[in-house]
mmCIF file of C-alpha atoms in Angstrom:
data_model
loop_
_atom_site.group_PDB
_atom_site.id
_atom_site.type_symbol
_atom_site.label_atom_id
_atom_site.label_comp_id
_atom_site.label_asym_id
_atom_site.label_seq_id
_atom_site.Cartn_x
_atom_site.Cartn_y
_atom_site.Cartn_z
ATOM 1 C CA MET I 1 69.030 -13.887 103.822
ATOM 2 C CA LYS I 2 66.417 -16.633 103.687
ATOM 3 C CA ASP I 3 63.951 -17.820 101.088
ATOM 4 C CA LYS I 4 60.327 -18.828 101.669
ATOM 5 C CA LEU I 5 61.405 -22.326 102.742
ATOM 6 C CA GLY I 6 63.811 -21.001 105.331
ATOM 7 C CA ARG I 7 66.900 -21.937 103.326
ATOM 8 C CA VAL I 8 69.775 -19.628 104.240
ATOM 9 C CA ILE I 9 71.231 -18.093 101.063
ATOM 10 C CA ASP I 10 74.866 -17.226 101.758
ATOM 11 C CA TYR I 11 76.574 -18.316 98.539
ATOM 12 C CA LEU I 12 76.697 -16.392 95.253
ATOM 13 C CA ARG I 13 77.905 -17.873 91.970
ATOM 14 C CA PHE I 14 79.015 -15.067 89.654
ATOM 15 C CA SER I 15 79.543 -15.846 85.974
ATOM 16 C CA LEU I 16 81.974 -13.355 84.418
ATOM 17 C CA THR I 17 81.541 -14.318 80.777
ATOM 18 C CA ASP I 18 79.793 -16.724 78.430
ATOM 19 C CA ARG I 19 82.992 -17.127 76.406
ATOM 20 C CA CYS I 20 85.325 -20.092 76.693
ATOM 21 C CA ASN I 21 88.598 -21.251 75.152
ATOM 22 C CA LEU I 22 87.310 -24.839 74.906
ATOM 23 C CA ARG I 23 84.275 -26.373 73.210
ATOM 24 C CA CYS I 24 83.319 -29.270 75.455
ATOM 25 C CA LYS I 25 80.887 -31.639 73.772
ATOM 26 C CA TYR I 26 78.186 -31.526 76.448
ATOM 27 C CA CYS I 27 78.435 -27.752 76.922
ATOM 28 C CA MET I 28 78.847 -25.823 73.654
ATOM 29 C CA GLY I 29 80.107 -28.510 71.298
ATOM 30 C CA ASP I 30 80.725 -27.362 67.731
ATOM 31 C CA LYS I 31 77.496 -25.377 67.511
ATOM 32 C CA ASP I 32 77.577 -21.838 66.165
ATOM 33 C CA ILE I 33 77.526 -19.797 69.346
ATOM 34 C CA VAL I 34 76.732 -16.088 69.399
ATOM 35 C CA PHE I 35 78.431 -14.605 72.449
ATOM 36 C CA LEU I 36 77.227 -11.568 74.346
ATOM 37 C CA PRO I 37 78.586 -8.200 73.158
ATOM 38 C CA LYS I 38 81.072 -6.874 75.688
ATOM 39 C CA ASP I 39 78.866 -3.942 76.669
ATOM 40 C CA GLU I 40 76.157 -6.425 77.685
ATOM 41 C CA LEU I 41 78.448 -7.932 80.322
ATOM 42 C CA LEU I 42 78.526 -6.380 83.760
ATOM 43 C CA SER I 43 81.525 -4.066 84.163
ATOM 44 C CA VAL I 44 84.122 -4.464 86.912
ATOM 45 C CA GLU I 45 82.429 -1.663 88.846
ATOM 46 C CA GLU I 46 78.978 -3.220 88.417
ATOM 47 C CA ILE I 47 80.246 -6.616 89.554
ATOM 48 C CA GLY I 48 81.747 -4.955 92.623
ATOM 49 C CA ARG I 49 78.517 -3.121 93.383
ATOM 50 C CA VAL I 50 76.360 -6.220 92.997
ATOM 51 C CA THR I 51 78.707 -8.208 95.229
ATOM 52 C CA ARG I 52 78.628 -5.514 97.921
ATOM 53 C CA ILE I 53 74.823 -5.431 97.787
ATOM 54 C CA PHE I 54 74.665 -9.188 98.193
ATOM 55 C CA SER I 55 77.220 -9.112 101.004
ATOM 56 C CA ASP I 56 74.969 -6.647 102.850
ATOM 57 C CA LEU I 57 72.185 -9.219 102.485
ATOM 58 C CA GLY I 58 74.288 -11.988 104.026
ATOM 59 C CA ILE I 59 76.338 -13.440 101.191
ATOM 60 C CA LYS I 60 79.753 -14.468 102.527
ATOM 61 C CA LYS I 61 81.065 -16.716 99.759
ATOM 62 C CA VAL I 62 81.456 -15.973 96.061
ATOM 63 C CA ARG I 63 82.282 -18.481 93.345
ATOM 64 C CA ILE I 64 83.638 -17.103 90.072
ATOM 65 C CA THR I 65 82.524 -19.089 87.023
ATOM 66 C CA GLY I 66 81.917 -18.703 83.295
ATOM 67 C CA GLY I 67 82.044 -19.754 80.483
ATOM 68 C CA GLU I 68 85.709 -19.717 81.347
ATOM 69 C CA PRO I 69 86.312 -16.828 83.774
ATOM 70 C CA LEU I 70 90.033 -16.547 83.068
ATOM 71 C CA VAL I 71 89.462 -15.507 79.447
ATOM 72 C CA ARG I 72 87.970 -12.226 80.609
ATOM 73 C CA ARG I 73 90.662 -9.561 80.116
ATOM 74 C CA ASN I 74 89.944 -7.719 83.350
ATOM 75 C CA PHE I 75 89.762 -10.931 85.404
ATOM 76 C CA ARG I 76 92.384 -9.674 87.867
ATOM 77 C CA ASP I 77 90.570 -6.371 88.378
ATOM 78 C CA ILE I 78 87.383 -8.268 89.193
ATOM 79 C CA ILE I 79 89.131 -10.533 91.695
ATOM 80 C CA GLU I 80 90.818 -7.541 93.350
ATOM 81 C CA THR I 81 87.477 -5.740 93.605
ATOM 82 C CA ILE I 82 85.708 -8.679 95.251
ATOM 83 C CA ASN I 83 88.723 -9.477 97.425
ATOM 84 C CA ASN I 84 88.606 -5.944 98.863
ATOM 85 C CA ILE I 85 85.037 -6.358 100.141
ATOM 86 C CA LYS I 86 85.681 -7.079 103.805
ATOM 87 C CA THR I 87 82.465 -8.993 104.428
ATOM 88 C CA ILE I 88 83.233 -11.516 101.683
ATOM 89 C CA GLU I 89 85.008 -14.305 103.523
ATOM 90 C CA GLU I 90 85.994 -16.531 100.649
ATOM 91 C CA ILE I 91 86.360 -16.516 96.886
ATOM 92 C CA ASN I 92 86.296 -19.740 94.902
ATOM 93 C CA ILE I 93 87.015 -20.203 91.213
ATOM 94 C CA THR I 94 85.818 -22.802 88.732
ATOM 95 C CA THR I 95 88.042 -23.001 85.656
ATOM 96 C CA ASN I 96 89.033 -25.398 82.886
ATOM 97 C CA GLY I 97 92.648 -24.864 83.918
ATOM 98 C CA ILE I 98 94.034 -23.917 80.516
ATOM 99 C CA ARG I 99 95.135 -20.440 81.651
ATOM 100 C CA LEU I 100 95.237 -21.074 85.374
ATOM 101 C CA SER I 101 99.011 -21.402 85.735
ATOM 102 C CA GLU I 102 99.380 -17.790 84.551
ATOM 103 C CA GLU I 103 97.167 -16.540 87.397
ATOM 104 C CA LEU I 104 98.262 -18.670 90.348
ATOM 105 C CA GLU I 105 100.896 -16.299 91.722
ATOM 106 C CA PHE I 106 98.380 -13.451 91.554
ATOM 107 C CA LEU I 107 95.678 -15.515 93.263
ATOM 108 C CA LYS I 108 97.870 -16.895 96.021
ATOM 109 C CA ASP I 109 97.483 -13.917 98.391
ATOM 110 C CA LYS I 110 93.738 -13.457 97.778
ATOM 111 C CA LYS I 111 90.804 -14.967 99.729
ATOM 112 C CA ILE I 112 90.857 -18.061 97.540
ATOM 113 C CA HIS I 113 89.440 -21.041 99.425
ATOM 114 C CA SER I 114 89.177 -23.462 96.521
ATOM 115 C CA LEU I 115 90.261 -23.881 92.941
ATOM 116 C CA ASN I 116 87.873 -26.155 91.047
ATOM 117 C CA ILE I 117 89.348 -27.472 87.823
ATOM 118 C CA SER I 118 86.999 -29.121 85.332
ATOM 119 C CA LEU I 119 88.759 -32.220 84.013
ATOM 120 C CA ASP I 120 86.848 -35.145 82.535
ATOM 121 C CA THR I 121 89.692 -37.350 81.325
ATOM 122 C CA LEU I 122 93.394 -38.010 81.895
ATOM 123 C CA LYS I 123 93.907 -39.210 78.314
ATOM 124 C CA LYS I 124 95.334 -36.660 75.890
ATOM 125 C CA ASP I 125 93.463 -37.867 72.805
ATOM 126 C CA LEU I 126 90.142 -38.113 74.604
ATOM 127 C CA PHE I 127 90.705 -34.699 76.189
ATOM 128 C CA ARG I 128 91.161 -33.180 72.720
ATOM 129 C CA GLU I 129 87.990 -34.920 71.563
ATOM 130 C CA ILE I 130 85.838 -33.917 74.547
ATOM 131 C CA THR I 131 87.074 -30.325 74.666
ATOM 132 C CA GLY I 132 87.226 -29.662 70.946
ATOM 133 C CA GLY I 133 91.007 -29.445 70.724
ATOM 134 C CA GLY I 134 92.198 -28.643 74.250
ATOM 135 C CA ASP I 135 95.717 -29.361 75.525
ATOM 136 C CA LEU I 136 95.670 -31.656 78.566
ATOM 137 C CA ASP I 137 99.276 -30.815 79.431
ATOM 138 C CA LYS I 138 98.336 -27.195 80.153
ATOM 139 C CA VAL I 139 95.652 -28.274 82.599
ATOM 140 C CA LEU I 140 97.910 -30.761 84.370
ATOM 141 C CA PHE I 141 100.689 -28.167 84.596
ATOM 142 C CA SER I 142 98.217 -25.779 86.268
ATOM 143 C CA LEU I 143 97.076 -28.526 88.626
ATOM 144 C CA TYR I 144 100.573 -29.511 89.732
ATOM 145 C CA ARG I 145 101.637 -25.898 90.123
ATOM 146 C CA ALA I 146 98.599 -25.185 92.315
ATOM 147 C CA ILE I 147 99.571 -28.193 94.464
ATOM 148 C CA GLU I 148 103.133 -26.837 94.771
ATOM 149 C CA LEU I 149 101.802 -23.453 95.857
ATOM 150 C CA LYS I 150 99.634 -25.180 98.486
ATOM 151 C CA PHE I 151 96.278 -23.619 97.744
ATOM 152 C CA LYS I 152 93.847 -24.329 100.551
ATOM 153 C CA ARG I 153 91.618 -26.665 98.559
ATOM 154 C CA ILE I 154 92.020 -28.029 95.032
ATOM 155 C CA LYS I 155 89.170 -29.956 93.456
ATOM 156 C CA LEU I 156 88.818 -31.729 90.135
ATOM 157 C CA ASN I 157 85.270 -31.713 88.751
ATOM 158 C CA VAL I 158 84.686 -34.836 86.668
ATOM 159 C CA VAL I 159 81.514 -35.191 84.597
ATOM 160 C CA LEU I 160 81.143 -38.811 83.526
ATOM 161 C CA VAL I 161 79.559 -39.777 80.211
ATOM 162 C CA ARG I 162 78.689 -43.423 79.714
ATOM 163 C CA GLY I 163 80.886 -45.094 77.128
ATOM 164 C CA LYS I 164 83.212 -42.103 76.967
ATOM 165 C CA ASN I 165 85.257 -41.569 80.138
ATOM 166 C CA ASP I 166 83.619 -43.913 82.663
ATOM 167 C CA SER I 167 86.539 -46.349 82.304
ATOM 168 C CA GLU I 168 88.747 -43.788 84.097
ATOM 169 C CA ILE I 169 86.901 -43.728 87.406
ATOM 170 C CA MET I 170 89.646 -45.551 89.313
ATOM 171 C CA ASP I 171 92.371 -43.466 87.655
ATOM 172 C CA PHE I 172 90.795 -40.367 89.172
ATOM 173 C CA VAL I 173 90.263 -42.038 92.558
ATOM 174 C CA ASN I 174 93.937 -43.022 92.626
ATOM 175 C CA LEU I 175 94.914 -39.353 92.297
ATOM 176 C CA THR I 176 93.467 -38.725 95.766
ATOM 177 C CA GLU I 177 95.988 -41.215 97.160
ATOM 178 C CA LYS I 178 98.877 -39.452 95.498
ATOM 179 C CA TYR I 179 98.029 -35.750 95.862
ATOM 180 C CA PRO I 180 96.147 -33.532 98.370
ATOM 181 C CA ILE I 181 93.271 -32.939 95.977
ATOM 182 C CA ASP I 182 89.596 -33.832 95.955
ATOM 183 C CA ILE I 183 87.958 -35.589 93.027
ATOM 184 C CA ARG I 184 84.245 -34.847 92.598
ATOM 185 C CA PHE I 185 82.167 -36.994 90.287
ATOM 186 C CA ILE I 186 79.281 -34.866 89.000
ATOM 187 C CA GLU I 187 76.272 -36.413 87.314
ATOM 188 C CA LEU I 188 75.721 -35.129 83.791
ATOM 189 C CA MET I 189 72.748 -32.766 83.776
ATOM 190 C CA PRO I 190 70.242 -32.664 80.881
ATOM 191 C CA ILE I 191 70.895 -28.985 80.189
ATOM 192 C CA GLY I 192 71.785 -27.697 76.727
ATOM 193 C CA LEU I 193 73.843 -30.252 74.812
ATOM 194 C CA GLY I 194 74.041 -32.449 77.906
ATOM 195 C CA LYS I 195 70.703 -33.910 76.812
ATOM 196 C CA GLU I 196 72.438 -35.599 73.878
ATOM 197 C CA TYR I 197 74.701 -37.796 76.032
ATOM 198 C CA VAL I 198 74.104 -40.760 78.340
ATOM 199 C CA PRO I 199 74.880 -40.113 82.013
ATOM 200 C CA ILE I 200 76.019 -42.534 84.672
ATOM 201 C CA SER I 201 74.585 -42.263 88.174
ATOM 202 C CA ASN I 202 76.889 -41.743 91.125
ATOM 203 C CA ASP I 203 75.359 -44.812 92.801
ATOM 204 C CA GLU I 204 76.867 -46.846 89.989
ATOM 205 C CA VAL I 205 80.158 -44.945 90.237
ATOM 206 C CA LYS I 206 80.349 -45.673 93.951
ATOM 207 C CA ASP I 207 79.681 -49.367 93.353
ATOM 208 C CA ILE I 208 82.547 -49.479 90.842
ATOM 209 C CA ILE I 209 84.920 -47.900 93.366
ATOM 210 C CA LEU I 210 83.802 -50.208 96.194
ATOM 211 C CA LYS I 211 84.810 -53.251 94.184
ATOM 212 C CA GLU I 212 88.424 -52.154 94.572
ATOM 213 C CA LYS I 213 88.598 -49.816 97.556
ATOM 214 C CA LYS I 214 86.944 -49.140 100.876
ATOM 215 C CA LEU I 215 85.296 -45.734 101.185
ATOM 216 C CA THR I 216 84.965 -44.106 104.593
ATOM 217 C CA PRO I 217 82.643 -41.093 104.957
ATOM 218 C CA PHE I 218 84.559 -37.868 105.510
ATOM 219 C CA ASN I 219 82.369 -35.697 107.689
ATOM 220 C CA GLU I 220 84.491 -32.560 107.848
ATOM 221 C CA ARG I 221 82.775 -29.713 106.014
ATOM 222 C CA ILE I 222 84.388 -29.049 102.624
ATOM 223 C CA GLY I 223 83.231 -25.898 100.870
ATOM 224 C CA SER I 224 79.664 -24.691 100.448
ATOM 225 C CA GLY I 225 78.324 -27.136 97.930
ATOM 226 C CA PRO I 226 76.210 -30.310 97.978
ATOM 227 C CA ALA I 227 78.974 -32.901 97.557
ATOM 228 C CA THR I 228 79.248 -35.829 99.955
ATOM 229 C CA TYR I 229 82.839 -36.879 100.578
ATOM 230 C CA TYR I 230 84.688 -40.111 101.319
ATOM 231 C CA LYS I 231 88.272 -41.207 101.725
ATOM 232 C CA THR I 232 89.963 -44.389 100.641
ATOM 233 C CA GLU I 233 92.228 -46.119 103.141
ATOM 234 C CA LYS I 234 95.292 -44.486 101.563
ATOM 235 C CA GLY I 235 93.543 -41.253 100.685
ATOM 236 C CA ILE I 236 95.277 -37.911 101.110
ATOM 237 C CA GLY I 237 92.445 -36.104 99.387
ATOM 238 C CA CYS I 238 88.764 -37.022 99.177
ATOM 239 C CA VAL I 239 86.398 -38.587 96.671
ATOM 240 C CA GLY I 240 83.197 -36.574 96.337
ATOM 241 C CA PHE I 241 79.841 -37.220 94.720
ATOM 242 C CA ILE I 242 77.448 -34.555 93.442
ATOM 243 C CA THR I 243 74.087 -36.090 92.569
ATOM 244 C CA PRO I 244 71.659 -33.502 91.161
ATOM 245 C CA ILE I 245 69.693 -36.162 89.292
ATOM 246 C CA SER I 246 69.761 -39.428 91.258
ATOM 247 C CA HIS I 247 69.559 -37.865 94.744
ATOM 248 C CA ASN I 248 68.039 -34.410 94.602
ATOM 249 C CA PHE I 249 69.533 -32.027 97.174
ATOM 250 C CA CYS I 250 67.466 -28.901 96.487
ATOM 251 C CA GLU I 251 66.087 -28.769 100.035
ATOM 252 C CA LYS I 252 69.590 -27.745 101.172
ATOM 253 C CA CYS I 253 70.282 -25.259 98.371
ATOM 254 C CA ASN I 254 72.106 -22.194 99.702
ATOM 255 C CA ARG I 255 72.967 -20.423 96.460
ATOM 256 C CA VAL I 256 71.854 -18.042 93.783
ATOM 257 C CA ARG I 257 73.562 -17.153 90.494
ATOM 258 C CA VAL I 258 74.283 -14.050 88.492
ATOM 259 C CA THR I 259 74.661 -14.702 84.763
ATOM 260 C CA PRO I 260 77.190 -12.892 82.542
ATOM 261 C CA GLU I 261 74.558 -10.344 81.459
ATOM 262 C CA GLY I 262 73.633 -9.544 85.054
ATOM 263 C CA PHE I 263 70.492 -11.643 85.558
ATOM 264 C CA LEU I 264 69.882 -13.059 89.030
ATOM 265 C CA LYS I 265 68.952 -16.727 88.609
ATOM 266 C CA LEU I 266 67.325 -18.541 91.492
ATOM 267 C CA CYS I 267 67.976 -22.027 90.125
ATOM 268 C CA LEU I 268 70.163 -23.432 87.371
ATOM 269 C CA HIS I 269 67.157 -25.065 85.726
ATOM 270 C CA TRP I 270 64.458 -22.364 85.813
ATOM 271 C CA ASN I 271 64.056 -19.054 83.965
ATOM 272 C CA ASP I 272 62.854 -17.121 87.008
ATOM 273 C CA GLY I 273 64.902 -14.264 88.433
ATOM 274 C CA LEU I 274 65.669 -10.554 88.370
ATOM 275 C CA ASN I 275 67.392 -8.335 85.800
ATOM 276 C CA LEU I 276 70.052 -6.676 87.967
ATOM 277 C CA LYS I 277 71.815 -4.966 85.077
ATOM 278 C CA GLU I 278 68.644 -3.106 84.132
ATOM 279 C CA LEU I 279 68.362 -1.803 87.689
ATOM 280 C CA LEU I 280 72.034 -0.847 87.904
ATOM 281 C CA ARG I 281 72.012 1.062 84.631
ATOM 282 C CA ALA I 282 68.725 2.793 85.435
ATOM 283 C CA GLY I 283 70.329 4.410 88.476
ATOM 284 C CA VAL I 284 68.254 2.519 91.045
ATOM 285 C CA SER I 285 69.578 2.843 94.604
ATOM 286 C CA ASP I 286 71.253 0.012 96.514
ATOM 287 C CA GLU I 287 68.411 -0.081 99.029
ATOM 288 C CA VAL I 288 65.758 -0.554 96.356
ATOM 289 C CA ILE I 289 67.859 -3.237 94.668
ATOM 290 C CA LYS I 290 68.189 -5.043 98.019
ATOM 291 C CA GLU I 291 64.429 -4.998 98.452
ATOM 292 C CA LYS I 292 63.895 -6.391 94.956
ATOM 293 C CA ILE I 293 66.508 -9.099 95.509
ATOM 294 C CA GLN I 294 64.830 -10.235 98.726
ATOM 295 C CA LEU I 295 61.414 -10.323 97.039
ATOM 296 C CA THR I 296 62.940 -12.386 94.241
ATOM 297 C CA ILE I 297 64.662 -14.753 96.675
ATOM 298 C CA ASP I 298 61.272 -15.366 98.274
ATOM 299 C CA SER I 299 60.152 -17.002 95.016
ATOM 300 C CA LYS I 300 63.146 -19.356 94.758
ATOM 301 C CA PRO I 301 61.787 -22.691 93.453
ATOM 302 C CA ASP I 302 61.435 -25.609 95.841
ATOM 303 C CA ARG I 303 63.500 -27.780 93.495
ATOM 304 C CA HIS I 304 64.626 -28.343 89.928
ATOM 305 C CA LYS I 305 62.687 -30.716 87.682
ATOM 306 C CA MET I 306 65.410 -31.920 85.348
ATOM 307 C CA GLU I 307 63.849 -35.379 85.327
ATOM 308 C CA LYS I 308 60.980 -33.935 83.252
ATOM 309 C CA LYS I 309 61.508 -33.583 79.537
ATOM 310 C CA ASP I 310 60.194 -30.103 78.912
ATOM 311 C CA ASP I 311 58.406 -27.112 80.348
ATOM 312 C CA GLU I 312 58.046 -23.567 79.049
ATOM 313 C CA ASN I 313 59.698 -22.289 82.243
ATOM 314 C CA PHE I 314 62.855 -24.410 81.843
ATOM 315 C CA ASP I 315 66.032 -22.528 80.894
ATOM 316 C CA LYS I 316 66.939 -24.017 77.515
ATOM 317 C CA ARG I 317 70.237 -22.191 77.022
ATOM 318 C CA TYR I 318 73.683 -23.784 76.976
ATOM 319 C CA MET I 319 75.543 -24.117 80.266
ATOM 320 C CA ASN I 320 78.101 -21.417 79.368
ATOM 321 C CA GLU I 321 75.245 -18.914 78.963
ATOM 322 C CA ILE I 322 73.636 -19.806 82.273
ATOM 323 C CA GLY I 323 76.821 -19.763 84.312
ATOM 324 C CA GLY I 324 77.075 -23.350 85.515
#
């Protein structure tokens, strides 16, 4: 499946829920959040059907996101359903890690190619502050257990906020010399509450690292995303950089997203897309849905415009609602 620019779309990000068991400052914070009623979420069967339709169109990789996907009660049923679709080659999961240890044994024999754990600090007090009361020990226990079970790829997603956790850059880099995990520094995006915090560019992060360590480009393909990877001289794992703001990578975008309420989003930043749930519940056939998806893909934006302050077509919701 290709869009109008010839970009091959083979990667689907599926958000299972807008709910989360943390309240990270740059995501939901302490705002009063009204979550979707459960009947507005796609059912297990609908998620399976949508995934099969997309697989027929060329999607081979599915990433499960949220909110926090592991808080959904039928999480295992959803994973089983997607895992049983033969044409889906890999399933990846992005999680905050709080409940992950409870699911690792279940996930071990599935098509899991990567576990991405969102972790912005290694300090217990700061973790509680950033996450609105989260327990760092639970996340670290999940991380170390996943390492013991030898999952194919384990990644830590680190969003740096200037003056908050940017003093821990080398602490995270040092983890790649101790464990077979990848650390990915992700630039803070001005979406939702992220606009209220000061980001730090990955060019600056790289300069900080280079003052202490040599970084060698790691050219082996890791996953389906836009990260560029390096290794330190003692590195077991890699150090990755995802730069949506400082170095736009939209020309290589290979993904689309389905939000918790079943809306096909073409880009994280824009409102454009297709209401899949409406089609599913109206009894529309798979073939018609495929045609509508392809027509929608043809209008995938050339790029995001997060550097601009406002536009009526920007998606102004919080990240948990969009399915980051």
